[in-house]
Amino acid sequence: AGPLKIRTVAASFPLLPGRESPFLLYQTEQAGKAYQNPILRIESGARFTASLDNALAEPTIIHWHGLHTPAAMDGHPASTIGPGGRYEYDFKVSNRGGTYWYHTHAHELTAEQAYHGLASFFLVDDDDQRRLAKALDLQLGVTDLPLVIQDKQFDAQGKLLYKPSAHEAMMGWLGDIVLANLTPNAVQAVTPRTYRLRLLNGSNARIYRLAFVKGSTPLDFTVIGTDGGLIERPETVTEAFLAPGERLDVLFDAGQAQPGEDIFLRSLAFDAMENEGPAGGSGGMGGMGGMGMGRMMASMSSSRLPLGAEFNVLKLSVKAGDRVVAKLPATLSQIKPIRTEGAAQRKIELSMGQMRFLINGRTYHMDEIAFDVKRGAVEIWNISNPTMGMPHPMHIHGFSFQVLERIGSPPQVAATARFGQGRTVSDLGWKDTVLVWPGETVRVAIDFAHDFPGDQTYVFHCHNLEHEDGGMMINFRVK
Ligand code: C2O
Ligand code: CU
C-alpha cells in the first residue's frame, strides 16, 4: 500500500489529571485517521518501506532497534535530518519474529527526544509467534500486551521536565513518575487466565528489577522471549532485571489471584551500584566517611525516586471470569548457537574519564571508526565494566548476539544466574542489548554476516541515553 508515512509532531495530551503534557510523537495516518506512536507490525521476511517527515523544529532520525538493516537504513546519527527534512527507509525485515522497537537517534539529541516521546514498538511476526499465539489463545492488544515502561518528571503545569545537571548528565536522567504505555498508575483488568506482556524498557537511564507481587509475595512468571524473539523453552522465574533498550516477553497467569484481588507488576529494590570512586569528578566528598557512594549519588539526583528504589509499574486488577489454565508448549523455538571455534576475541573496556563514560578509552566522534570487523566473521566481544562506575546496558546496531558468559557478577545478579555460565534469564536467546554491571565481564558472540553491498558502519553504545549522547558510543565498520 505504498510506503508508510511517518511524521514527527508536537502534541499535547492530558496525562496527569487536569493538565496538558506536551510530547513529541510519531504520527501516521490510515483511512483518514491519525495514529500517534503507532505499534508497527510486520511479517518476518517482508519489505518495509517508510518515509520520515520531520515536522519538528529540531533535527531527528529513526533507528529500528534490533533490526538487521543496511547501515544507511539504520538511523545512524550521521543520517540525522534537519527540520522539514525527509528520510526514506526501504529494507527487508530479516529478523525473526519478536518485540523490536523504533526510536529517535538524533545526533546528541537522542535522550531528550526519546524522553519526550519519540519511541514505540516494531513487532515482527513469524511461524513461531503464530504457533505460540494459537497454543495460548493470545490476541494482540487483548491478552498479548506490549508495555513500554518509562520514568519521567513533570513540572507543576504538567510539562515534561528535562534539565540534567552536569552530574545527572553523567549518571543518567531519572524520573519520579513511572509510566506504563505513557500512563501513570496504570491499571489493567484481567481475568484468571494467561497473559503475554511484551515488556520494553524505554527509559533513559532507569533499570527495573521486575516482579509480579500479590501483597508482598512474588508470583511466578514465565519468560518466553528476550530482545530478538522467542527463547528455546519457557523459563519460570520470580524476577528479572530489565535495562534501558532491553525487552522481556513474559507469560503471566492472572489466575494466581482471586477475583477482586490486585497483583502489581513492581520494580523491586536493588543496589544501584553507582559508585564514582575516589578518582571521580565530584570533589569535596572526602569527608563523607562510611556513607555509601551509591546513596550519595542518589541524593544528588533531582528525582525523588532514586535508582534501585521500589515502586509499582502496573496494577493488574483481577476480575471474575472463566479459569483458563494454559498448557505451555515445551519448546518455543530453535536457537542455533553461533559457532565460536576460531572466533576472534575483542576487548571492549568500559571506563570513566573526565565526567564521562568511555568505550576503549574513546568518546564518540562521528567520523572516527574505532575498529573494523570482517564481513562474515564471528567475534567474541569481552565487555568489561570496572568496579568503580555504574551498570551500563550496551547495545549494538545492525546485528544480534548471543550471551556466552557472565563473569564476576555482583551478588544480586549472581543470585538469579541459573542458566549456565553465570547467565540470567535476560541473557537467553538473541540479544541486542546487554546489561553489564560494575565488576563484570560479559562475553557475547556476534556473527557479522550480511549481504548488504559495500562497507557498513554502525554504532555500538550504552543505552543509558545520557551516556549515549555524552559520547559513550563508537563506530565500527563491517568491511
Ligand atoms: Cu535503541 Cu542506538 O539504540
Ligand atoms: Cu552507560
CSV table of C-alpha atoms and ligand atoms in Angstrom, one decimal:
chain,number,residue,atom,x,y,z
A,1,ALA,CA,0.0,0.0,0.0
A,2,GLY,CA,3.0,2.3,-0.7
A,3,PRO,CA,5.4,3.5,1.9
A,4,LEU,CA,4.2,4.2,5.4
A,5,LYS,CA,4.3,7.9,6.1
A,6,ILE,CA,5.6,8.8,9.5
A,7,ARG,CA,5.7,12.4,10.7
A,8,THR,CA,7.3,13.7,13.9
A,9,VAL,CA,4.9,16.0,15.5
A,10,ALA,CA,4.5,18.0,18.7
A,11,ALA,CA,1.2,17.1,20.5
A,12,SER,CA,-0.2,17.5,24.0
A,13,PHE,CA,-2.5,15.2,25.9
A,14,PRO,CA,-3.9,15.0,29.4
A,15,LEU,CA,-1.6,12.6,31.0
A,16,LEU,CA,-1.9,14.0,34.5
A,17,PRO,CA,-5.3,15.0,35.9
A,18,GLY,CA,-6.3,18.4,34.7
A,19,ARG,CA,-3.0,19.2,33.0
A,20,GLU,CA,-1.9,19.0,29.4
A,21,SER,CA,1.5,17.5,28.8
A,22,PRO,CA,3.3,18.4,25.5
A,23,PHE,CA,5.1,15.5,23.9
A,24,LEU,CA,7.0,14.7,20.6
A,25,LEU,CA,5.4,11.8,18.8
A,26,TYR,CA,5.4,9.8,15.6
A,27,GLN,CA,2.2,10.2,13.7
A,28,THR,CA,0.8,8.1,10.8
A,29,GLU,CA,-2.5,8.2,9.1
A,30,GLN,CA,-4.6,5.3,8.0
A,31,ALA,CA,-8.0,5.7,6.4
A,32,GLY,CA,-8.1,9.3,7.3
A,33,LYS,CA,-7.4,8.6,11.0
A,34,ALA,CA,-4.3,9.8,12.8
A,35,TYR,CA,-2.3,7.4,15.0
A,36,GLN,CA,0.3,8.6,17.4
A,37,ASN,CA,3.3,6.4,18.3
A,38,PRO,CA,1.7,3.5,16.4
A,39,ILE,CA,2.7,-0.1,17.0
A,40,LEU,CA,4.1,-1.2,13.7
A,41,ARG,CA,3.6,-4.9,12.9
A,42,ILE,CA,5.2,-6.7,10.0
A,43,GLU,CA,5.9,-10.3,8.8
A,44,SER,CA,9.4,-11.6,9.0
A,45,GLY,CA,10.9,-11.5,5.5
A,46,ALA,CA,8.7,-8.7,4.3
A,47,ARG,CA,9.9,-5.5,2.8
A,48,PHE,CA,9.4,-2.4,4.9
A,49,THR,CA,9.1,1.0,3.3
A,50,ALA,CA,8.5,4.2,5.1
A,51,SER,CA,9.2,7.9,4.9
A,52,LEU,CA,10.0,10.0,7.9
A,53,ASP,CA,9.0,13.7,7.6
A,54,ASN,CA,10.5,15.9,10.3
A,55,ALA,CA,7.9,18.4,11.3
A,56,LEU,CA,9.8,19.4,14.4
A,57,ALA,CA,11.9,22.5,14.9
A,58,GLU,CA,15.0,20.3,15.6
A,59,PRO,CA,16.9,17.6,13.8
A,60,THR,CA,15.8,13.9,14.1
A,61,ILE,CA,16.1,10.4,12.7
A,62,ILE,CA,14.6,7.0,13.4
A,63,HIS,CA,16.6,3.9,14.5
A,64,TRP,CA,14.9,0.5,14.2
A,65,HIS,CA,16.2,-1.0,17.4
A,66,GLY,CA,17.2,-4.7,17.0
A,67,LEU,CA,16.7,-4.9,13.2
A,68,HIS,CA,19.4,-6.1,10.8
A,69,THR,CA,19.4,-3.4,8.2
A,70,PRO,CA,22.0,-1.9,5.9
A,71,ALA,CA,23.8,1.0,7.7
A,72,ALA,CA,22.0,3.6,5.6
A,73,MET,CA,18.6,2.3,6.9
A,74,ASP,CA,19.7,2.0,10.5
A,75,GLY,CA,19.3,5.6,11.7
A,76,HIS,CA,23.0,6.1,12.4
A,77,PRO,CA,23.5,9.6,13.9
A,78,ALA,CA,25.1,10.7,10.7
A,79,SER,CA,21.7,10.2,9.0
A,80,THR,CA,20.1,12.8,11.2
A,81,ILE,CA,17.8,15.1,9.1
A,82,GLY,CA,17.0,18.8,9.8
A,83,PRO,CA,13.7,20.4,10.4
A,84,GLY,CA,11.5,19.9,7.3
A,85,GLY,CA,13.7,17.1,6.1
A,86,ARG,CA,12.7,13.7,4.9
A,87,TYR,CA,14.3,10.3,5.1
A,88,GLU,CA,13.2,7.3,3.1
A,89,TYR,CA,13.5,3.8,4.5
A,90,ASP,CA,13.4,0.7,2.4
A,91,PHE,CA,14.7,-2.6,3.7
A,92,LYS,CA,13.9,-6.3,4.2
A,93,VAL,CA,12.9,-7.3,7.7
A,94,SER,CA,15.1,-10.3,8.0
A,95,ASN,CA,14.9,-10.6,11.8
A,96,ARG,CA,12.9,-13.4,13.4
A,97,GLY,CA,9.6,-12.8,15.0
A,98,GLY,CA,9.9,-10.7,18.1
A,99,THR,CA,9.4,-7.5,20.0
A,100,TYR,CA,11.6,-4.8,18.5
A,101,TRP,CA,11.2,-1.0,18.7
A,102,TYR,CA,11.9,2.2,16.9
A,103,HIS,CA,13.0,5.5,18.4
A,104,THR,CA,14.9,8.7,17.6
A,105,HIS,CA,18.7,8.5,17.2
A,106,ALA,CA,19.2,12.2,16.5
A,107,HIS,CA,22.8,13.1,17.0
A,108,GLU,CA,23.3,14.2,20.6
A,109,LEU,CA,19.5,14.6,21.0
A,110,THR,CA,18.5,11.0,21.4
A,111,ALA,CA,18.0,11.3,25.2
A,112,GLU,CA,15.9,14.4,25.2
A,113,GLN,CA,13.8,13.4,22.2
A,114,ALA,CA,13.1,9.8,23.3
A,115,TYR,CA,12.2,11.2,26.7
A,116,HIS,CA,9.7,13.5,25.1
A,117,GLY,CA,8.0,10.6,23.4
A,118,LEU,CA,9.8,9.5,20.2
A,119,ALA,CA,9.7,5.8,20.7
A,120,SER,CA,7.3,2.9,20.0
A,121,PHE,CA,7.1,-0.8,19.2
A,122,PHE,CA,8.0,-2.6,16.0
A,123,LEU,CA,6.6,-6.1,16.2
A,124,VAL,CA,7.7,-8.9,13.8
A,125,ASP,CA,5.5,-12.0,13.2
A,126,ASP,CA,6.6,-15.4,12.1
A,127,ASP,CA,5.5,-19.0,12.4
A,128,ASP,CA,6.9,-19.5,15.9
A,129,GLN,CA,5.0,-16.4,17.1
A,130,ARG,CA,1.8,-17.6,15.5
A,131,ARG,CA,2.2,-21.1,16.9
A,132,LEU,CA,2.5,-19.6,20.4
A,133,ALA,CA,-0.4,-17.2,20.0
A,134,LYS,CA,-2.6,-20.2,18.8
A,135,ALA,CA,-1.5,-22.5,21.6
A,136,LEU,CA,-2.2,-19.9,24.3
A,137,ASP,CA,-5.1,-18.2,22.5
A,138,LEU,CA,-3.4,-14.8,22.6
A,139,GLN,CA,-4.6,-11.8,20.9
A,140,LEU,CA,-2.6,-8.6,20.4
A,141,GLY,CA,-4.0,-5.8,22.4
A,142,VAL,CA,-6.3,-8.0,24.5
A,143,THR,CA,-4.3,-10.8,26.0
A,144,ASP,CA,-0.9,-10.0,24.3
A,145,LEU,CA,0.0,-6.6,25.7
A,146,PRO,CA,3.0,-4.6,24.6
A,147,LEU,CA,4.1,-2.5,27.6
A,148,VAL,CA,6.7,0.2,27.4
A,149,ILE,CA,8.0,1.3,30.8
A,150,GLN,CA,9.4,4.8,31.2
A,151,ASP,CA,10.0,7.2,34.1
A,152,LYS,CA,9.6,10.9,33.7
A,153,GLN,CA,9.5,14.2,35.7
A,154,PHE,CA,6.8,16.7,35.3
A,155,ASP,CA,6.6,20.4,36.4
A,156,ALA,CA,3.6,21.9,38.1
A,157,GLN,CA,2.0,22.7,34.7
A,158,GLY,CA,2.3,19.1,33.5
A,159,LYS,CA,5.2,19.8,31.2
A,160,LEU,CA,7.9,17.2,31.0
A,161,LEU,CA,10.9,18.3,33.0
A,162,TYR,CA,14.3,17.6,31.4
A,163,LYS,CA,17.1,19.6,32.9
A,164,PRO,CA,20.0,17.3,33.7
A,165,SER,CA,22.7,18.9,35.8
A,166,ALA,CA,26.3,18.1,34.8
A,167,HIS,CA,26.1,15.3,37.4
A,168,GLU,CA,22.8,13.9,36.1
A,169,ALA,CA,24.1,14.2,32.5
A,170,MET,CA,26.9,11.9,33.6
A,171,MET,CA,24.8,9.4,35.6
A,172,GLY,CA,21.6,9.5,33.5
A,173,TRP,CA,18.3,11.3,34.0
A,174,LEU,CA,15.7,9.6,36.2
A,175,GLY,CA,12.0,10.4,36.5
A,176,ASP,CA,9.8,10.1,39.6
A,177,ILE,CA,6.6,9.2,37.8
A,178,VAL,CA,6.6,5.8,36.3
A,179,LEU,CA,4.5,5.4,33.2
A,180,ALA,CA,3.3,2.2,31.5
A,181,ASN,CA,2.4,3.0,27.9
A,182,LEU,CA,2.5,6.7,28.9
A,183,THR,CA,0.0,6.1,31.7
A,184,PRO,CA,0.7,6.9,35.3
A,185,ASN,CA,-0.8,4.5,37.9
A,186,ALA,CA,-1.7,2.2,35.1
A,187,VAL,CA,-4.4,-0.4,35.7
A,188,GLN,CA,-5.2,-3.4,33.5
A,189,ALA,CA,-8.2,-5.5,34.1
A,190,VAL,CA,-7.5,-9.2,33.8
A,191,THR,CA,-9.4,-12.5,34.1
A,192,PRO,CA,-8.0,-15.7,35.6
A,193,ARG,CA,-6.0,-16.7,32.5
A,194,THR,CA,-2.6,-16.3,31.0
A,195,TYR,CA,-1.5,-13.0,29.5
A,196,ARG,CA,1.6,-12.2,27.4
A,197,LEU,CA,3.3,-9.0,28.4
A,198,ARG,CA,5.9,-7.7,26.0
A,199,LEU,CA,7.9,-5.6,28.4
A,200,LEU,CA,10.2,-2.9,26.9
A,201,ASN,CA,12.4,-0.6,29.0
A,202,GLY,CA,12.0,2.7,27.1
A,203,SER,CA,13.5,4.7,29.9
A,204,ASN,CA,16.5,6.9,29.5
A,205,ALA,CA,18.5,5.6,32.4
A,206,ARG,CA,16.4,3.6,34.8
A,207,ILE,CA,16.9,-0.2,35.3
A,208,TYR,CA,14.0,-2.2,36.6
A,209,ARG,CA,14.0,-5.3,38.7
A,210,LEU,CA,10.7,-6.7,37.7
A,211,ALA,CA,8.4,-9.0,39.6
A,212,PHE,CA,4.7,-9.7,39.9
A,213,VAL,CA,3.6,-9.4,43.5
A,214,LYS,CA,0.5,-10.2,45.4
A,215,GLY,CA,0.7,-8.4,48.8
A,216,SER,CA,4.4,-8.8,49.2
A,217,THR,CA,4.7,-12.3,47.7
A,218,PRO,CA,6.4,-12.6,44.4
A,219,LEU,CA,4.5,-14.8,42.0
A,220,ASP,CA,5.8,-17.0,39.2
A,221,PHE,CA,6.0,-15.7,35.7
A,222,THR,CA,7.4,-17.3,32.6
A,223,VAL,CA,9.9,-15.7,30.3
A,224,ILE,CA,9.3,-16.8,26.7
A,225,GLY,CA,11.4,-14.2,24.8
A,226,THR,CA,14.1,-11.6,25.0
A,227,ASP,CA,15.3,-8.9,22.6
A,228,GLY,CA,15.3,-10.9,19.4
A,229,GLY,CA,12.3,-13.1,19.7
A,230,LEU,CA,11.3,-16.3,21.5
A,231,ILE,CA,13.8,-18.3,23.5
A,232,GLU,CA,14.0,-22.1,23.3
A,233,ARG,CA,11.9,-23.1,26.2
A,234,PRO,CA,9.7,-21.3,28.6
A,235,GLU,CA,11.6,-20.4,31.8
A,236,THR,CA,9.7,-19.7,35.0
A,237,VAL,CA,11.2,-17.2,37.4
A,238,THR,CA,10.1,-14.7,40.0
A,239,GLU,CA,12.2,-11.7,39.0
A,240,ALA,CA,14.3,-10.3,36.2
A,241,PHE,CA,16.3,-7.1,35.6
A,242,LEU,CA,15.3,-5.1,32.6
A,243,ALA,CA,17.7,-2.4,31.4
A,244,PRO,CA,17.1,0.5,29.0
A,245,GLY,CA,16.7,-0.8,25.5
A,246,GLU,CA,16.0,-4.5,26.6
A,247,ARG,CA,12.8,-6.4,26.0
A,248,LEU,CA,11.4,-9.3,28.0
A,249,ASP,CA,8.5,-11.3,26.7
A,250,VAL,CA,6.7,-12.9,29.6
A,251,LEU,CA,3.6,-15.0,30.3
A,252,PHE,CA,1.7,-14.3,33.5
A,253,ASP,CA,-1.1,-16.4,34.9
A,254,ALA,CA,-3.5,-14.0,36.4
A,255,GLY,CA,-5.3,-17.0,37.9
A,256,GLN,CA,-2.7,-16.8,40.7
A,257,ALA,CA,-5.1,-14.4,42.4
A,258,GLN,CA,-8.8,-14.4,43.2
A,259,PRO,CA,-11.3,-12.1,41.5
A,260,GLY,CA,-11.3,-8.8,43.4
A,261,GLU,CA,-7.6,-9.1,44.3
A,262,ASP,CA,-4.8,-6.9,42.8
A,263,ILE,CA,-1.5,-8.0,41.5
A,264,PHE,CA,1.3,-5.5,40.9
A,265,LEU,CA,4.0,-5.5,38.3
A,266,ARG,CA,6.6,-4.0,40.6
A,267,SER,CA,10.2,-2.9,40.4
A,268,LEU,CA,11.8,-4.4,43.5
A,269,ALA,CA,14.5,-2.6,45.4
A,270,PHE,CA,18.1,-3.3,44.4
A,271,ASP,CA,21.6,-1.9,44.8
A,272,ALA,CA,22.1,0.6,42.0
A,273,MET,CA,25.8,0.2,42.3
A,274,GLU,CA,26.5,3.7,41.3
A,275,ASN,CA,30.0,4.5,42.5
A,276,GLU,CA,32.2,7.2,41.2
A,277,GLY,CA,35.1,6.0,43.2
A,278,PRO,CA,38.0,8.1,44.7
A,279,ALA,CA,39.0,9.3,41.2
A,280,GLY,CA,35.5,10.5,40.4
A,281,GLY,CA,34.8,14.0,39.4
A,282,SER,CA,32.9,15.1,42.5
A,283,GLY,CA,35.4,16.8,44.7
A,284,GLY,CA,34.9,17.8,48.3
A,285,MET,CA,33.4,14.5,49.3
A,286,GLY,CA,36.4,13.3,51.1
A,287,GLY,CA,34.8,13.7,54.5
A,288,MET,CA,31.7,11.5,53.9
A,289,GLY,CA,33.3,8.7,55.8
A,290,GLY,CA,31.4,5.5,55.5
A,291,MET,CA,28.4,6.9,53.6
A,292,GLY,CA,27.8,4.7,50.6
A,293,MET,CA,28.6,6.5,47.4
A,294,GLY,CA,25.5,5.0,45.8
A,295,ARG,CA,23.3,6.7,48.3
A,296,MET,CA,25.4,9.9,47.9
A,297,MET,CA,24.8,9.9,44.2
A,298,ALA,CA,21.1,9.2,44.6
A,299,SER,CA,20.7,12.1,46.9
A,300,MET,CA,22.3,14.3,44.2
A,301,SER,CA,19.7,13.4,41.6
A,302,SER,CA,16.7,15.7,41.2
A,303,SER,CA,14.4,12.7,41.0
A,304,ARG,CA,12.7,11.7,44.2
A,305,LEU,CA,12.9,8.1,43.1
A,306,PRO,CA,16.5,7.0,43.2
A,307,LEU,CA,17.8,4.2,41.0
A,308,GLY,CA,17.1,0.9,42.9
A,309,ALA,CA,14.0,2.2,44.7
A,310,GLU,CA,10.9,0.1,44.9
A,311,PHE,CA,7.7,1.1,43.1
A,312,ASN,CA,4.7,-0.2,41.2
A,313,VAL,CA,4.6,-0.1,37.4
A,314,LEU,CA,1.2,-1.6,36.6
A,315,LYS,CA,-1.8,-2.9,38.6
A,316,LEU,CA,-3.5,-6.0,37.4
A,317,SER,CA,-7.0,-5.9,38.7
A,318,VAL,CA,-8.4,-9.4,38.7
A,319,LYS,CA,-12.0,-9.7,37.6
A,320,ALA,CA,-14.3,-12.8,37.6
A,321,GLY,CA,-14.0,-14.9,34.5
A,322,ASP,CA,-13.5,-18.5,33.4
A,323,ARG,CA,-10.4,-20.0,34.9
A,324,VAL,CA,-8.2,-21.0,31.9
A,325,VAL,CA,-5.1,-22.9,32.7
A,326,ALA,CA,-2.7,-22.6,29.8
A,327,LYS,CA,-0.6,-25.6,28.9
A,328,LEU,CA,2.8,-24.1,28.0
A,329,PRO,CA,4.5,-25.6,24.9
A,330,ALA,CA,7.6,-27.4,25.9
A,331,THR,CA,9.6,-25.7,23.2
A,332,LEU,CA,9.0,-22.3,21.8
A,333,SER,CA,11.6,-22.0,19.0
A,334,GLN,CA,15.0,-23.2,18.0
A,335,ILE,CA,18.1,-21.1,18.6
A,336,LYS,CA,21.2,-22.2,16.7
A,337,PRO,CA,24.2,-21.4,18.8
A,338,ILE,CA,26.7,-19.2,17.0
A,339,ARG,CA,29.8,-21.3,16.1
A,340,THR,CA,32.6,-19.7,18.0
A,341,GLU,CA,35.5,-22.1,17.2
A,342,GLY,CA,38.3,-19.9,16.0
A,343,ALA,CA,36.4,-16.7,16.6
A,344,ALA,CA,38.5,-13.6,17.2
A,345,GLN,CA,38.3,-12.2,20.7
A,346,ARG,CA,37.8,-8.5,21.1
A,347,LYS,CA,38.3,-6.5,24.3
A,348,ILE,CA,35.6,-3.9,24.9
A,349,GLU,CA,36.6,-1.9,28.0
A,350,LEU,CA,34.2,0.5,29.6
A,351,SER,CA,35.7,3.2,31.7
A,352,MET,CA,35.2,6.6,33.2
A,353,GLY,CA,37.1,9.7,32.1
A,354,GLN,CA,36.6,13.4,32.7
A,355,MET,CA,32.9,13.3,34.0
A,356,ARG,CA,32.0,10.9,31.1
A,357,PHE,CA,32.0,7.3,30.4
A,358,LEU,CA,34.2,5.8,27.6
A,359,ILE,CA,34.4,2.7,25.4
A,360,ASN,CA,38.0,1.5,24.9
A,361,GLY,CA,39.1,4.9,26.1
A,362,ARG,CA,37.2,6.7,23.4
A,363,THR,CA,34.4,9.3,23.3
A,364,TYR,CA,32.2,9.5,20.2
A,365,HIS,CA,33.4,11.2,17.1
A,366,MET,CA,31.1,11.0,14.1
A,367,ASP,CA,33.8,10.3,11.6
A,368,GLU,CA,36.1,8.1,13.6
A,369,ILE,CA,35.9,4.3,13.2
A,370,ALA,CA,37.0,2.6,16.3
A,371,PHE,CA,37.7,-0.7,14.6
A,372,ASP,CA,36.9,-2.8,11.5
A,373,VAL,CA,35.3,-6.2,11.5
A,374,LYS,CA,35.4,-8.6,8.6
A,375,ARG,CA,32.1,-9.3,6.9
A,376,GLY,CA,31.0,-12.8,7.9
A,377,ALA,CA,33.5,-13.0,10.8
A,378,VAL,CA,32.3,-14.4,14.1
A,379,GLU,CA,33.8,-12.3,17.0
A,380,ILE,CA,33.6,-12.7,20.8
A,381,TRP,CA,33.4,-9.4,22.5
A,382,ASN,CA,34.5,-9.4,26.1
A,383,ILE,CA,32.8,-6.4,27.5
A,384,SER,CA,34.2,-5.4,30.9
A,385,ASN,CA,33.0,-2.8,33.3
A,386,PRO,CA,35.2,-1.7,36.1
A,387,THR,CA,34.1,-2.0,39.7
A,388,MET,CA,34.1,1.8,40.0
A,389,GLY,CA,31.3,3.3,37.9
A,390,MET,CA,27.8,2.0,37.3
A,391,PRO,CA,25.8,-0.5,35.3
A,392,HIS,CA,25.8,0.1,31.5
A,393,PRO,CA,23.3,-1.5,29.1
A,394,MET,CA,25.4,-2.0,26.0
A,395,HIS,CA,23.6,-2.1,22.6
A,396,ILE,CA,24.9,-3.0,19.1
A,397,HIS,CA,23.3,-1.8,15.9
A,398,GLY,CA,22.8,-4.0,12.9
A,399,PHE,CA,23.5,-7.4,14.4
A,400,SER,CA,22.2,-9.6,17.2
A,401,PHE,CA,24.4,-11.5,19.6
A,402,GLN,CA,24.3,-14.4,22.0
A,403,VAL,CA,25.5,-14.0,25.6
A,404,LEU,CA,28.1,-16.7,26.2
A,405,GLU,CA,29.1,-15.9,29.8
A,406,ARG,CA,28.8,-13.5,32.6
A,407,ILE,CA,31.9,-13.3,34.8
A,408,GLY,CA,32.4,-11.5,38.1
A,409,SER,CA,28.7,-10.7,38.7
A,410,PRO,CA,27.7,-8.9,41.8
A,411,PRO,CA,25.6,-10.9,44.3
A,412,GLN,CA,22.2,-9.6,43.3
A,413,VAL,CA,22.9,-10.8,39.7
A,414,ALA,CA,24.7,-14.0,40.6
A,415,ALA,CA,21.6,-14.9,42.8
A,416,THR,CA,19.5,-15.3,39.6
A,417,ALA,CA,22.2,-16.7,37.4
A,418,ARG,CA,20.8,-20.2,37.0
A,419,PHE,CA,21.1,-20.6,33.2
A,420,GLY,CA,24.8,-21.7,33.0
A,421,GLN,CA,28.0,-19.7,32.6
A,422,GLY,CA,26.6,-17.1,35.0
A,423,ARG,CA,23.8,-16.1,32.8
A,424,THR,CA,20.4,-14.8,33.9
A,425,VAL,CA,17.1,-15.3,32.2
A,426,SER,CA,17.5,-12.0,30.4
A,427,ASP,CA,20.7,-13.3,28.7
A,428,LEU,CA,18.9,-16.2,26.8
A,429,GLY,CA,18.1,-16.2,23.1
A,430,TRP,CA,19.0,-13.5,20.7
A,431,LYS,CA,20.0,-10.2,22.2
A,432,ASP,CA,20.9,-6.7,21.0
A,433,THR,CA,21.3,-5.0,24.4
A,434,VAL,CA,23.0,-6.5,27.5
A,435,LEU,CA,23.4,-5.0,30.9
A,436,VAL,CA,27.0,-5.0,32.2
A,437,TRP,CA,27.2,-4.5,36.0
A,438,PRO,CA,30.2,-3.0,37.8
A,439,GLY,CA,33.0,-5.6,38.1
A,440,GLU,CA,31.5,-7.8,35.4
A,441,THR,CA,32.8,-9.1,32.1
A,442,VAL,CA,30.1,-10.2,29.8
A,443,ARG,CA,31.2,-12.3,26.8
A,444,VAL,CA,29.0,-12.2,23.7
A,445,ALA,CA,29.3,-13.9,20.3
A,446,ILE,CA,28.4,-11.9,17.2
A,447,ASP,CA,28.2,-13.1,13.7
A,448,PHE,CA,28.9,-10.3,11.3
A,449,ALA,CA,27.4,-12.0,8.2
A,450,HIS,CA,25.4,-9.7,6.0
A,451,ASP,CA,24.6,-9.4,2.3
A,452,PHE,CA,24.5,-5.6,2.0
A,453,PRO,CA,26.6,-4.1,-0.7
A,454,GLY,CA,29.9,-2.4,0.4
A,455,ASP,CA,31.2,-1.5,3.8
A,456,GLN,CA,28.7,-0.8,6.6
A,457,THR,CA,29.3,1.5,9.5
A,458,TYR,CA,27.2,1.0,12.7
A,459,VAL,CA,27.4,2.2,16.2
A,460,PHE,CA,27.8,0.3,19.5
A,461,HIS,CA,26.8,2.3,22.5
A,462,CYS,CA,25.5,2.5,26.0
A,463,HIS,CA,21.6,2.6,26.0
A,464,ASN,CA,21.6,4.8,29.1
A,465,LEU,CA,20.6,7.7,26.7
A,466,GLU,CA,22.5,10.4,28.6
A,467,HIS,CA,25.6,8.2,28.2
A,468,GLU,CA,25.0,7.7,24.5
A,469,ASP,CA,24.6,11.4,23.9
A,470,GLY,CA,27.5,12.1,26.2
A,471,GLY,CA,29.7,10.0,23.8
A,472,MET,CA,29.7,6.5,25.3
A,473,MET,CA,29.4,5.2,21.7
A,474,ILE,CA,31.8,4.1,19.0
A,475,ASN,CA,31.5,3.5,15.2
A,476,PHE,CA,32.6,0.1,14.0
A,477,ARG,CA,32.8,-0.8,10.3
A,478,VAL,CA,32.0,-4.2,8.8
A,479,LYS,CA,34.3,-4.5,5.7
B,1,C2O,CU1,17.9,1.8,20.9
B,1,C2O,CU2,21.3,3.1,19.2
B,1,C2O,O1,19.6,2.5,20.1
B,2,CU,CU,26.3,3.7,30.3
